[in-house]
Structure formats: structure tokens, C-alpha cells
Coordinates of C-alpha atoms in Angstrom, one line a residue:
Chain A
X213 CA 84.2 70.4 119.4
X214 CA 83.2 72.9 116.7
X215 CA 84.7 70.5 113.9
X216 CA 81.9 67.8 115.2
X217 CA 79.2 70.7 115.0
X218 CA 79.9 71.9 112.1
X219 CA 79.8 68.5 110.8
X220 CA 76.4 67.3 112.5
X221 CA 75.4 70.9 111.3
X222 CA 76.0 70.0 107.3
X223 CA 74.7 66.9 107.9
X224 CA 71.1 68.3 109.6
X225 CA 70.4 71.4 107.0
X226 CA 68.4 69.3 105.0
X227 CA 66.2 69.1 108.0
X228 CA 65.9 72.6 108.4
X229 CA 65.2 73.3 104.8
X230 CA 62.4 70.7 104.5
X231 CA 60.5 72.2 106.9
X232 CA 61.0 75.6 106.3
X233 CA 59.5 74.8 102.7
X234 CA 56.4 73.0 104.5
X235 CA 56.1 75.8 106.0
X236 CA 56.5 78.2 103.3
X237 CA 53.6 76.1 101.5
X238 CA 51.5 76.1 104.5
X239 CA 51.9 79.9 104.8
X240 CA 51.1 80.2 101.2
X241 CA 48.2 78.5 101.9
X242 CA 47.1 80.7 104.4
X243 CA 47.8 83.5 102.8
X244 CA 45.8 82.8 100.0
X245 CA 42.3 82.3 102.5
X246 CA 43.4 78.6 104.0
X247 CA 44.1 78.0 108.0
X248 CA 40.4 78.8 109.0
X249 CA 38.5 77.0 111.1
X250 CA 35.8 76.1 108.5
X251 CA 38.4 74.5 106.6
X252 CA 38.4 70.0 106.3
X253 CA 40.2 70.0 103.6
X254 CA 43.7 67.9 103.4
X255 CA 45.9 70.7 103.1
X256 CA 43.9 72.3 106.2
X257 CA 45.2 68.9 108.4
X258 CA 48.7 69.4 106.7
X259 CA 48.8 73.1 107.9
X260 CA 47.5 72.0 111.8
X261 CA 49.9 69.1 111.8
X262 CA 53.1 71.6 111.1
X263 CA 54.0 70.6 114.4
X264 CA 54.3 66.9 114.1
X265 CA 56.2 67.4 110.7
X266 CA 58.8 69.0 112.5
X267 CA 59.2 66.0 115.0
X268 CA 58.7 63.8 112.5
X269 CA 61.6 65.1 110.0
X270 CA 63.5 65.2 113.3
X271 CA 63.1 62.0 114.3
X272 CA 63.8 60.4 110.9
X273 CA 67.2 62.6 111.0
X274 CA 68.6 61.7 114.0
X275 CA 67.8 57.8 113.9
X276 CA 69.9 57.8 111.0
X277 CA 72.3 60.0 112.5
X278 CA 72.8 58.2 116.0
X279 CA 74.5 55.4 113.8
X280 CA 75.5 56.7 110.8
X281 CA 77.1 59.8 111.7
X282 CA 79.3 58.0 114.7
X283 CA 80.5 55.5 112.7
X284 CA 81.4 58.2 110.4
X285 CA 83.1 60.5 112.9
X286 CA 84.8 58.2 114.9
X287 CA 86.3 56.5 111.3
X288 CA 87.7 59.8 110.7
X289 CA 89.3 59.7 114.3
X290 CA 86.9 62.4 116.4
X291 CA 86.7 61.2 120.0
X292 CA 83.6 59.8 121.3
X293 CA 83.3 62.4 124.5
X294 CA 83.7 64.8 121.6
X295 CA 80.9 63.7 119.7
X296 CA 78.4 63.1 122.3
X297 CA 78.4 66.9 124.1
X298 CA 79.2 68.0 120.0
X299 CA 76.1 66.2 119.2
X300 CA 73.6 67.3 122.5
X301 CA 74.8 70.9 122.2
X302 CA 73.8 70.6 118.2
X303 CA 70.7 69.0 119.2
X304 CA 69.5 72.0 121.5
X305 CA 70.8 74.1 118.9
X306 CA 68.5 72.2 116.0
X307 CA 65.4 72.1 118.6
X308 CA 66.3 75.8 118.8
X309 CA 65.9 76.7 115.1
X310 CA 63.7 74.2 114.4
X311 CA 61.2 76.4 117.2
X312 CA 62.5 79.3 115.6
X313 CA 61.2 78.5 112.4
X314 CA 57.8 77.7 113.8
X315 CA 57.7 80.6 115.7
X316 CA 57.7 82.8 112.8
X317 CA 55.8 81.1 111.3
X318 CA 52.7 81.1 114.2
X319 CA 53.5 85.2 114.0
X320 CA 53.4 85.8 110.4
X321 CA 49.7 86.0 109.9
X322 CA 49.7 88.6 112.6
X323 CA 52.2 90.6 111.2
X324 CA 50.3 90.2 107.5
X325 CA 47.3 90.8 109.3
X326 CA 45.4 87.5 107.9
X327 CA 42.9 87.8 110.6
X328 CA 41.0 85.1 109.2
X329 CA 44.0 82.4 110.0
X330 CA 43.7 80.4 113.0
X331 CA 47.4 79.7 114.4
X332 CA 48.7 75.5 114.5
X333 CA 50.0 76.5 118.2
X334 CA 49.9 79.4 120.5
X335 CA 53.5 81.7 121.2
X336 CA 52.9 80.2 124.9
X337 CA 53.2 76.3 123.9
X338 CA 56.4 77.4 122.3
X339 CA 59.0 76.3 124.8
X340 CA 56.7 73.3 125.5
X341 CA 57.3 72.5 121.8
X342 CA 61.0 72.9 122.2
X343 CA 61.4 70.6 125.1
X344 CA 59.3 68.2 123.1
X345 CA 61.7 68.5 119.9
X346 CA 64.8 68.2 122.1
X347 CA 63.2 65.1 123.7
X348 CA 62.3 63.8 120.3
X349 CA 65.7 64.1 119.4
X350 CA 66.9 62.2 122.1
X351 CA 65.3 59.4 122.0
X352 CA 66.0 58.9 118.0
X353 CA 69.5 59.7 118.5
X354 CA 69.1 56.6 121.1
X355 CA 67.3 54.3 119.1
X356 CA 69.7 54.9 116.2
X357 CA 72.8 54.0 118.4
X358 CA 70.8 50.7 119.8
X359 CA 69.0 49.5 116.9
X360 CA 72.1 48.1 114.5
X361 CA 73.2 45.9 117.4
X362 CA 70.3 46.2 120.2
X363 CA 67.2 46.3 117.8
X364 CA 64.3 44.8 120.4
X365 CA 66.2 47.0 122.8
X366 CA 65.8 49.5 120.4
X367 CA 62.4 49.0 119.4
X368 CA 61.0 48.6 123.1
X369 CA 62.6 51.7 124.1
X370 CA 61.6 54.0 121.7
X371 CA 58.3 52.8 121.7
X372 CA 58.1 53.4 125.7
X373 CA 59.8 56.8 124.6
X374 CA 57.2 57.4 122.2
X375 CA 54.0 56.2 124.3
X376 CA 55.2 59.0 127.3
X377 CA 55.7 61.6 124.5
X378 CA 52.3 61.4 123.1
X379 CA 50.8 60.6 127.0
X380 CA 52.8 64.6 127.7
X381 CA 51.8 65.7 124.4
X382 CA 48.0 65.1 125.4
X383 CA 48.0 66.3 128.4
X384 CA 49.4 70.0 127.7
X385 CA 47.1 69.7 124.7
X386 CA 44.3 69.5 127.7
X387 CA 45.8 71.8 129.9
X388 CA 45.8 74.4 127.2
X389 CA 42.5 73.6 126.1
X390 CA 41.6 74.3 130.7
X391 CA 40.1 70.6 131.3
X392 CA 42.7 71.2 134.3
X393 CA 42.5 73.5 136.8
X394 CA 46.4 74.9 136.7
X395 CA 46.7 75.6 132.3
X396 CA 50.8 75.2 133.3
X397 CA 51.5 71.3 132.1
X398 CA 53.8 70.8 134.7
X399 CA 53.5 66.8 134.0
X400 CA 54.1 67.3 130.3
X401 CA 57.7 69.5 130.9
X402 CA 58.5 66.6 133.8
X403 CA 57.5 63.8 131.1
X404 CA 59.7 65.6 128.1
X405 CA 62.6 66.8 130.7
X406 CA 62.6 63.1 131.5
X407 CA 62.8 61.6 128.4
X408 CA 65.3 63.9 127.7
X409 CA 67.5 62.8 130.4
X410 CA 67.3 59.5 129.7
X411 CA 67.7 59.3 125.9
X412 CA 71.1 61.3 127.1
X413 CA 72.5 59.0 129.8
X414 CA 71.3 55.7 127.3
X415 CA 73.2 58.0 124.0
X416 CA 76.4 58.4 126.5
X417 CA 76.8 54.9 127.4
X418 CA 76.3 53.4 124.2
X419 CA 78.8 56.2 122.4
X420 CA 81.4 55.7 125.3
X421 CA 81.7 52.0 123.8
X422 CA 81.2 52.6 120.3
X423 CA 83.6 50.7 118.0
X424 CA 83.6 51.5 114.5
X425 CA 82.1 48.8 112.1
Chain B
X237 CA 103.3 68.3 112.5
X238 CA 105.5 66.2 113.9
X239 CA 105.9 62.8 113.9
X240 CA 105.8 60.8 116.9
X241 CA 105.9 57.1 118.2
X242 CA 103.1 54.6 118.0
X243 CA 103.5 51.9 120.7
X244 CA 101.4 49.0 121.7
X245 CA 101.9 47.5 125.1
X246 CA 100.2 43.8 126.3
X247 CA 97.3 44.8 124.1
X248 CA 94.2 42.4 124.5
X249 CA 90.9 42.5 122.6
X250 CA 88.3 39.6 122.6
X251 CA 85.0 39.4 121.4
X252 CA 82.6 37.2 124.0
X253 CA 84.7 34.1 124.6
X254 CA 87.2 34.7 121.4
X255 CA 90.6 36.7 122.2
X256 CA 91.6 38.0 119.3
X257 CA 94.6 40.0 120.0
X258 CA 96.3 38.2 122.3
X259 CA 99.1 40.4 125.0
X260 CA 100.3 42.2 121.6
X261 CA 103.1 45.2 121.9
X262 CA 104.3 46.7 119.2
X263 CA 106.2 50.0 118.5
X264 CA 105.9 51.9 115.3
X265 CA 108.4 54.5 114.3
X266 CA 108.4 57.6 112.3
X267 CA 109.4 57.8 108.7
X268 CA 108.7 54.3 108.0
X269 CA 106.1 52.1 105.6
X270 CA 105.2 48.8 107.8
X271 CA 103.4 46.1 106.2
X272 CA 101.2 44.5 108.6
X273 CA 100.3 40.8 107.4
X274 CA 97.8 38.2 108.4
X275 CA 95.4 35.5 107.4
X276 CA 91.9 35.9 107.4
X277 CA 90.6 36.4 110.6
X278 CA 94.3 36.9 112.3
X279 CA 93.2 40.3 114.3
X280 CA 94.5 43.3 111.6
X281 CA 91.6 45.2 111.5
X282 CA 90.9 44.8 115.1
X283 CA 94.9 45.8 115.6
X284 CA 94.7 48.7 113.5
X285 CA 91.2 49.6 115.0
X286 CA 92.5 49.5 118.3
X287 CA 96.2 51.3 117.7
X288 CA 94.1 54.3 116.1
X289 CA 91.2 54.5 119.3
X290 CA 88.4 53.2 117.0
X291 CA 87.7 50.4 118.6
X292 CA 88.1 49.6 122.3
X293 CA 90.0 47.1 124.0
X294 CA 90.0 45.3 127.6
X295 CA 93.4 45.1 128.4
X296 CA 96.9 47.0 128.0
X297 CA 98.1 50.4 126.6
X298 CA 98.2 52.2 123.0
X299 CA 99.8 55.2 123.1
X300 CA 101.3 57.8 120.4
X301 CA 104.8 59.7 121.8
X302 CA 103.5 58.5 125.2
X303 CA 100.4 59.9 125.4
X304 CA 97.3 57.7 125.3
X305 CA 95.9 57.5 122.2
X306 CA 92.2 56.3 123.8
X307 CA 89.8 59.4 124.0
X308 CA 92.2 61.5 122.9
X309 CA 91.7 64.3 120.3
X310 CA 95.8 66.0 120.7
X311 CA 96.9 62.1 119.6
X312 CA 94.1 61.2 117.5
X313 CA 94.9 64.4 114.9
X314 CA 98.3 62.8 113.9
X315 CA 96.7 59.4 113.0
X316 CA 94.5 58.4 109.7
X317 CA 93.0 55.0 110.0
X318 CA 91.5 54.7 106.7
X319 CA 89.6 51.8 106.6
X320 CA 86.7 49.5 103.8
X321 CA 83.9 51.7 103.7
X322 CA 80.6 49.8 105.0
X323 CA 78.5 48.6 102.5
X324 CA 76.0 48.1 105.1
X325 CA 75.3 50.8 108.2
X326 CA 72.7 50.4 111.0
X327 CA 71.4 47.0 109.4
X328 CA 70.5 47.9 105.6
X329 CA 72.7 49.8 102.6
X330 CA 74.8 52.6 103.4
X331 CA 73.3 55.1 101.4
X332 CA 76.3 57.9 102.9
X333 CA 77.7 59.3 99.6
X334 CA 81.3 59.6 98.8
X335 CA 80.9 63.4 99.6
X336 CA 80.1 62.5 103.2
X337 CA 83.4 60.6 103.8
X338 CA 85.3 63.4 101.9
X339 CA 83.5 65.9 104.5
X340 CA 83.8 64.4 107.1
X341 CA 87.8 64.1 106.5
X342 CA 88.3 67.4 105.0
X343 CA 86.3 68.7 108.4
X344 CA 88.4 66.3 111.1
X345 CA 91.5 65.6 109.8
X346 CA 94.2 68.7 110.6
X347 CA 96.3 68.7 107.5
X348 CA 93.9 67.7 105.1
X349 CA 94.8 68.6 101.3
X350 CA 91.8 69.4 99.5
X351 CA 93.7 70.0 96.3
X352 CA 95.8 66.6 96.2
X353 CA 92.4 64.9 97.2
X354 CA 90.6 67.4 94.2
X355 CA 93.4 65.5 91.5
X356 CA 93.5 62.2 93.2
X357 CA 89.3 62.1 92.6
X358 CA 90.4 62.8 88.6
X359 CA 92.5 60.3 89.0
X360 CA 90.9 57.6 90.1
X361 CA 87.6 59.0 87.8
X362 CA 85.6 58.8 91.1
X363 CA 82.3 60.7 91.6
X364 CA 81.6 62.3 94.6
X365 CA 77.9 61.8 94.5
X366 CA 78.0 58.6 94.5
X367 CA 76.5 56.2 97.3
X368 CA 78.6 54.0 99.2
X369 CA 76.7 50.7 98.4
X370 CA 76.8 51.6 94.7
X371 CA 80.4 51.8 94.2
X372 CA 82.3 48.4 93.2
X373 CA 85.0 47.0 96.0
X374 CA 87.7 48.3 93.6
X375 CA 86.4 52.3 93.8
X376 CA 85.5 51.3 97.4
X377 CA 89.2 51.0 97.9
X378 CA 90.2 53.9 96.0
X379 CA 88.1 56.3 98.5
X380 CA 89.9 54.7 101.2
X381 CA 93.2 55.3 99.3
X382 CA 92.0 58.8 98.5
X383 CA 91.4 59.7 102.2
X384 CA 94.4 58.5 103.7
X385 CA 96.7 60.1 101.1
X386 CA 94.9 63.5 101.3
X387 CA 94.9 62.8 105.1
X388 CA 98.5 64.0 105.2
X389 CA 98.1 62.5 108.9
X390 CA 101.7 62.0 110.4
X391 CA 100.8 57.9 111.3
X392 CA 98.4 57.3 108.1
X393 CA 96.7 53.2 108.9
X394 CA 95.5 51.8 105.0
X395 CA 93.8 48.5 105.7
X396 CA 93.8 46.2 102.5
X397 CA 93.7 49.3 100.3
X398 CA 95.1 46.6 97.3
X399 CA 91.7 44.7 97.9
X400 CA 89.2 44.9 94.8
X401 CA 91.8 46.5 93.2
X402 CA 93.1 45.7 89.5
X403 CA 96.6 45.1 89.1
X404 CA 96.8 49.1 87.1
X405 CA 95.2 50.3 90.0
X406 CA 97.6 48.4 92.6
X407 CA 100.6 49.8 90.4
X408 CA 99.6 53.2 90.4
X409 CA 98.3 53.2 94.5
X410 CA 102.2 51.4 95.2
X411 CA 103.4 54.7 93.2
X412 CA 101.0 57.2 94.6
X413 CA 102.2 56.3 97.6
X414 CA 106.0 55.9 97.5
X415 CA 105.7 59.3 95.8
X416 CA 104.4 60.6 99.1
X417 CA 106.6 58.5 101.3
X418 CA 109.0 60.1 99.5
X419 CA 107.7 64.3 99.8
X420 CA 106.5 63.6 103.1
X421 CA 108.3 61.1 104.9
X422 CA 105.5 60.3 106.7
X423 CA 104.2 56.8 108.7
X424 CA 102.3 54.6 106.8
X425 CA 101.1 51.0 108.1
X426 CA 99.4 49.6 105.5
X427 CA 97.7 45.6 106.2
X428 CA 97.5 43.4 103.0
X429 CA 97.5 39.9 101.5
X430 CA 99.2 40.6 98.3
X431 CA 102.7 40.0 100.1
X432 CA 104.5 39.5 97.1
X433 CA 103.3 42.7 95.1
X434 CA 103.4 45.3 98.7
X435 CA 107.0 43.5 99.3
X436 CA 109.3 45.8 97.8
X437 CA 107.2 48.7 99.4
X438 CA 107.3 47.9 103.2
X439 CA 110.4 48.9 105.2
X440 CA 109.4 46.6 107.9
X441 CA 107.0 44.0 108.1
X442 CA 104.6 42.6 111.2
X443 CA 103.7 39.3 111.0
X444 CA 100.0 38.6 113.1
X445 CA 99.1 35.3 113.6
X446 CA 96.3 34.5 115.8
X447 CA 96.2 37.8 117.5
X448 CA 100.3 37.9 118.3
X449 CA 102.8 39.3 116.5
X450 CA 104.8 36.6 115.7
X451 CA 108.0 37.9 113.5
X452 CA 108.6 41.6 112.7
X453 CA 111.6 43.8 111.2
X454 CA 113.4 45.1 108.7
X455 CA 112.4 42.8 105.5
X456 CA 115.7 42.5 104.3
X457 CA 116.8 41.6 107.6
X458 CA 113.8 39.3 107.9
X459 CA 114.4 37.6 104.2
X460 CA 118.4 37.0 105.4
X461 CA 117.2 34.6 107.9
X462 CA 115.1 31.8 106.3
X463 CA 115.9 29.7 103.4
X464 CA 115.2 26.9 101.7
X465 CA 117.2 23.8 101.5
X466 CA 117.0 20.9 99.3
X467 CA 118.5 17.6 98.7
X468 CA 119.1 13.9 99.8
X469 CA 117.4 13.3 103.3
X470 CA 120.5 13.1 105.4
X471 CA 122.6 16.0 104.0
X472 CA 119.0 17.9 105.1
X473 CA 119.2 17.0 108.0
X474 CA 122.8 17.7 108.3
X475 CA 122.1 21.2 106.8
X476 CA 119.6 21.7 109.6
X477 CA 121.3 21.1 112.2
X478 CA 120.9 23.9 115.2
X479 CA 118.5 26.2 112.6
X480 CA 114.8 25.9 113.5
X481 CA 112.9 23.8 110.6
X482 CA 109.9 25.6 109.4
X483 CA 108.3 23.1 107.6
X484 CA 109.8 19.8 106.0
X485 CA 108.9 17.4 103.1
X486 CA 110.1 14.1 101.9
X487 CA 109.5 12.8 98.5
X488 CA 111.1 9.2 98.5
X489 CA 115.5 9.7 99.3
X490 CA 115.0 13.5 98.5
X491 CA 113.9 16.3 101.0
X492 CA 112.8 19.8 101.1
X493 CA 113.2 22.1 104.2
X494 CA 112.3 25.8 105.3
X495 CA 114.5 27.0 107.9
X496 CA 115.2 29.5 109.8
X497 CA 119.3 30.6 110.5
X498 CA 122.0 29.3 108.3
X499 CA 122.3 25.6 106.7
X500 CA 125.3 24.4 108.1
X501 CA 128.0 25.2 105.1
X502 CA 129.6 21.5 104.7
X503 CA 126.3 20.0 103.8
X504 CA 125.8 19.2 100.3
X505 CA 122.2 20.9 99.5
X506 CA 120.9 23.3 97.3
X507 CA 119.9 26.4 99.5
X508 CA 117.9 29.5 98.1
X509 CA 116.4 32.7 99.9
X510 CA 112.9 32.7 100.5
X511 CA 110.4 35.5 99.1
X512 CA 108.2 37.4 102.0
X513 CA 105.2 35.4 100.7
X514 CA 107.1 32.1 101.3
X515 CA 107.9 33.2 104.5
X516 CA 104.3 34.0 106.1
X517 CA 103.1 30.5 104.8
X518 CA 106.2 29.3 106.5
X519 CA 105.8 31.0 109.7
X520 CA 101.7 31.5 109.7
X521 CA 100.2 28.7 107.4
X522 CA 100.5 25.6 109.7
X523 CA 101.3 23.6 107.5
X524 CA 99.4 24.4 104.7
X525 CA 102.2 23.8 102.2
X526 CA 102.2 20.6 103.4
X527 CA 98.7 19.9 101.8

């Protein structure tokens, strides 16, 4: 098991890097005077999309590494049981850092004392934005198992997958901002949990039949 | 790490409607190289994808010193199937470099040798930067060659490592690998088309046709059996009397025969061994000497 971590692990740290050096740009930005609300400028849409980078550099990852990275490990005869709880426990652990990273990142100006920064996401949608990571990485780690032989199947799935995440996505955006009475998203953690659940069942199947091409 | 037996038992594998391994067994032993040979399309890669757990199969047993090699990490760590790396992965290039394979083995297999693999890369002048789809079917092979060797897996599975290969490369992988066979005594099953060339190197051949095994043993053993007998029609025929005939030829009085057991010893033909190569077409080209 720790063989197939360590190798989804060396596979992913490009990941990790990529954003950590958005964010070190973005924090650069705001330290010299950027990240306040009078700002329109491009880089100002850069810094409040931090968050989406880090699904999107997810997502990108582990498409290619539902496929890829099977084919690669079962080649070099790892078990598939092996590399489906190898690969779920390293994707908690990569929504983990990822959240990490932001994390310190949403802190930093408080700790600096740039009072004049306005954070991309408050320390309470935190776990919200875990749950959403680990759901994103679901559901590509899904579509890249489908899509070399299932690609419609792939396609409609992920696009369903992807319509619920924004639909959650939006509605803890509203909660936070109080159009509801209760600000706890309960729908959006039910949504994500969800998704979650099912881009695990639809990546054990497909693995527990995987033949290497 | 010990070496242990690889057995096969009423192994079936179709895809939809086509079987291609058809009720197979098989049993590999330790401290032998087997040559596994086929036509195109005859099932190896599906064989040797199914004895190592890489690919699934609907019906019968593989299992390595008795214990199933399906799903099974303890078996799986004696065997190396190093097979062609994709060109293609999930529908477009495989843009995996070299170094991902090398990880990848250096990380899963048990005894890998990151040293032998270190001077069989300067060997082979391979870089480990390079993408898959860039290399040429020839270096393609060497990585595959590269990883089983460095392997040092108990039951190592090459599968047409000689493909793309020039004959300087074939030469040296044939002497790479006796020199191993010879340090290590380890298993190798290696599946090829160049018969005539891998010959001398296999201990013991299998011979797959249409998904069955359909001769296998010792090659000297194997080669003892079959011959070729020549002459006028009737002495032949005498000659084959109570041997199987293989495949037969007239041109005008004269005949040509490939059987199988001896030509009876009063008949008055000339009679020569056959070469392995001779023997496949024989026993797996339907004919197609005959054309």
C-alpha cells in the first residue's frame, strides 16, 4: 500500500508545486497593495479564483492519472484492490495539502498584517473546500478510468458530476453570503459527500476489472 | 526469493463472442527459459497477461506455488511481466517518460537493481527523459528489456522483446540475458516470432495456436520427433506409415513429407531433422507451406 502511495505521491508533486507558486504570485501580489476590493484588474480575478485553480490543476491531474497511472501500476504488477484504497487514501491526503496550502495562504495577510487584503475564502469554508477538492478528485479519477473505453459514458458522467458541483458550489456561496436563513450549507456537504461516494463506487468497479492495455 | 511454480489450469479468456484462450493449462518450472510461440493473434499476450494477473479471465485457475496469482500482492512480487510499452494511453500519445516506467518498477518490483538497470540504460544509450511515443519500436523494446532484467523478479514474462530490434541489438539482448540466466537461474518466459534466432536460447518451448497449447517441451526433445522425408511417392508413403503426416507435397513421382515419429527404417527416403521454425509452420501454419 505505501509502494502505491509513494508512487501516486511522485506522480501528484507537480500538482502541489503549481499551486503553491500561484499562490506565492498571488501573495506577492497582495503584498505589494493587490487583493482589495477596489481592484478589476486581471491579476485581481486570478487572486479571487485561487480556489478554482486548485480544482482545476486537480482535476487535470487525476483525469490523467485514473488511466495512466493504472495502466502503469498494474503493468508493473501492483494489485488493483491495492491501488484503489492506495489511490482514495492519497486523494484525501492531496485534498488535505492542497487545503493546507490555501489555508495558509487565506492567513498570511493576517499574520503580515496587510489589512488592506480582502481574503479569496473565509477559514470557515475551509472544510467545505476540502470536501469539494476530494469530490473533484473523484469524479476525474472516474472520468479518467471511463473515458479510454467508455468516453460518452465518460463525458455524460462528469458533466452530471460537474453540473451538481457547481449547483453545491453556489449554494454555500449563498449561504455564506446569508440569502438563507441556516449560513451551514448542509445541501452543498450532502451534494459533495455524494459525489464523492459515487465517483468511489464508479472508480472501484471500473479498477476491479481493469486489464492492462 | 525463492522460486516457485507457475501453473495454468482450464484457463479461458474471450473477448465478446471471440475465445481466445481456449481451456489452456500450463505449468511453468523454476530455473528454466520457455519460449512461448504463436502467430499473430494466437492469444500470447493475453496468456502472459492473464498468467501474471494483468488482465482478467472468465474461467479456470492461474496460480504461482499454489497460491492464486489473481489480486494477489505475496504472488504478484515474484513475477515481472514486462510487456510493449503503449504508444497510445487513454485515446491519444502516451506522453509517460521512460523515467515513469523506471519508477514505477524501481518502486513496485521487490528486488529491483538500480545499478544493473543504471549500466543497462548506458548500454542501450537510452535517455530517461524521454517520452514513450517518441522513442522508436526498437528503444521501445529495450526499456522493456531493461525492466525485466533489472526486475530480478523470480518468474520474469518478456513479450516480443526481439521486436523492432536490429539484429546487434537481438545478439546482445540473447547475451544479456543468458548471462543472467546464468547468475541468477531465474524463470524467464519470453514470447517471440523470431524462432530460429530465440531457438538455441529456450530450454522448452510452448506452442499456442488458437488459444491452446498445442505442443510443448524440452526443444531437443521436441526437434527428435519430427522430420522431413523425401523421395518417390510410394517409398513416402511407406516411410509414413504409423507416424502422423504433418503436411505432404507431391511434385510429379517425387514427394515431400513432415512427420511426426520415426520413418519407418526400410524405406528408401532421404530423412532430415526439422529446425523449431520448420516445426511451428508444421504444427501451426495450416498449410501455409503448402501455398
Amino acid at each position: 500500500m505505501l509502494r502505491t502511495i509513494r508512487f501516486l505521491w511522485r506522480n501528484c508533486s507537480p500538482v502541489f508545486l503549481l499551486f503553491a507558486g500561484y499562490l506565492a504570485v498571488m501573495m506577492v501580489y497582495a503584498a505589494l497593495g493587490g487583493g482589495t476590493r477596489e481592484d478589476y484588474d486581471l491579476l485581481w480575478s486570478y487572486y479571487k479564483m485561487s480556489p478554482m485553480v486548485a480544482f482545476l490543476l486537480f482535476f487535470s491531474f487525476e483525469t490523467a492519472a485514473g488511466g495512466s497511472w493504472l495502466n502503469l501500476a498494474l503493468s508493473t504488477c501492483c494489485t488493483r484492490r491495492r491501488f484503489f484504497w492506495a489511490n482514495q487514501l492519497f486523494l484525501l491526503l492531496a485534498a488535505l495539502v492542497l487545503t493546507a496550502i490555501l489555508g495558509l495562504c487565506v492567513m498570511l495577510p493576517g499574520w503580515m498584517g496587510w489589512d488592506w487584503v480582502v481574503p479569496f475564502l473565509s477559514l470557515s469554508e475551509l472544510p467545505l473546500f476540502f470536501l469539494s477538492t476530494a469530490a473533484v478528485g473523484e469524479l476525474a479519477h472516474l472520468l479518467g478510468l471511463l473515458y479510454p473505453h467508455h468516453p460518452k459514458l465518460g463525458i455524460l458522467c462528469t458533466t452530471l458530476g460537474i453540473l451538481l458541483w457547481l449547483f453545491a458550489t453556489v449554494w454555500n456561496a449563498l449561504s455564506t453570503l446569508g440569502v438563507f436563513a441556516s449560513p451551514f450549507p448542509l445541501l452543498s456537504v450532502l451534494i459533495l459527500g455524494g459525489l464523492s461516494l459515487a465517483g468511489l463506487l464508479g472508480s472501484a468497479r471500473i479498477t476491479g476489472a481493469a486489464a492492462v492495455r | 526469493m525463492t522460486q516457485g511454480i507457475l501453473q495454468a489450469d482450464g484457463l479461458c479468456k474471450s473477448y465478446g463472442r471471440k475465445t481466445v484462450l481456449e481451456n489452456l493449462s500450463l505449468t511453468l518450472r523454476p530455473g528454466k527459459i520457455y519460449g512461448l510461440v504463436g502467430r499473430n493473434g494466437a492469444g500470447k499476450t493475453t496468456l502472459l497477461g492473464c498468467l501474471s494477473g494483468q488482465n482478467p479471465f472468465q474461467k479456470g485457475s492461474v496460480t504461482y506455488d499454489g497460491a492464486p496469482v489473481w489480486e494477489n500482492q505475496d504472488a504478484l512480487d515474484h513475477i515481472c511481466f514486462s510487456r510493449e510499452l503503449p504508444v497510445t494511453l487513454m485515446g491519444s500519445r502516451n506522453n509517460l517518460k521512460m523515467q515513469n516506467y523506471l519508477d514505477a518498477a524501481a518502486l513496485f518490483y521487490p528486488n529491483w537493481d538500480p545499478d544493473y538497470a543504471a549500466r543497462l540504460l548506458d548500454l542501450f544509450h537510452l535517455e530517461k527523459k524521454s517520452k514513450v511515443y517518441a522513442l522508436s519500436q526498437g528503444q521501445r523494446s529495450m526499456v522493456t528489456i531493461l525492466i525485466a532484467l533489472a526486475s530480478r523478479a523470480p518468474l520474469t514474462i518478456l513479450d516480443e522483446p526481439a521486436a523492432g530490434l536490429d539484429v546487434v541489438a537481438r545478439e546482445q539482448f540473447y547475451r544479456l540475458l543468458l548471462d543472467d540466466f546464468a547468475q541468477t537461474g531465474r524463470t524467464f518466459v519470453i514470447s517471440t516470432h523470431i524462432i530460429e534466432e530465440a531457438a538455441s536460447v529456450f530450454e522448452e518451448v510452448l506452442f499456442l495456436d488458437a488459444g491452446k497449447i498445442v505442443v510443448s517441451g524440452p526443444v531437443d526433445e521436441l526437434l527428435a520427433q519430427f522430420y522431413a522425408v523425401s523421395g518417390l511417392a510410394e517409398e513416402v508413403d511407406r516411410a509414413c506409415q504409423g507416424v502422423t503426416v504433418l503436411s505432404a507435397r507431391t511434385i510429379g513421382r517425387r514427394k515431400e513429407a513432415v512427420i511426426r515419429g520415426t520413418p519407418a527404417p526400410e524405406a528408401d527416403v532421404d530423412r532430415s531433422p526439422l529446425g523449431l521454425q520448420q516445426v511451428f509452420v508444421a504444427l501451426c501454419g495450416h498449410g501455409a507451406e503448402q501455398i
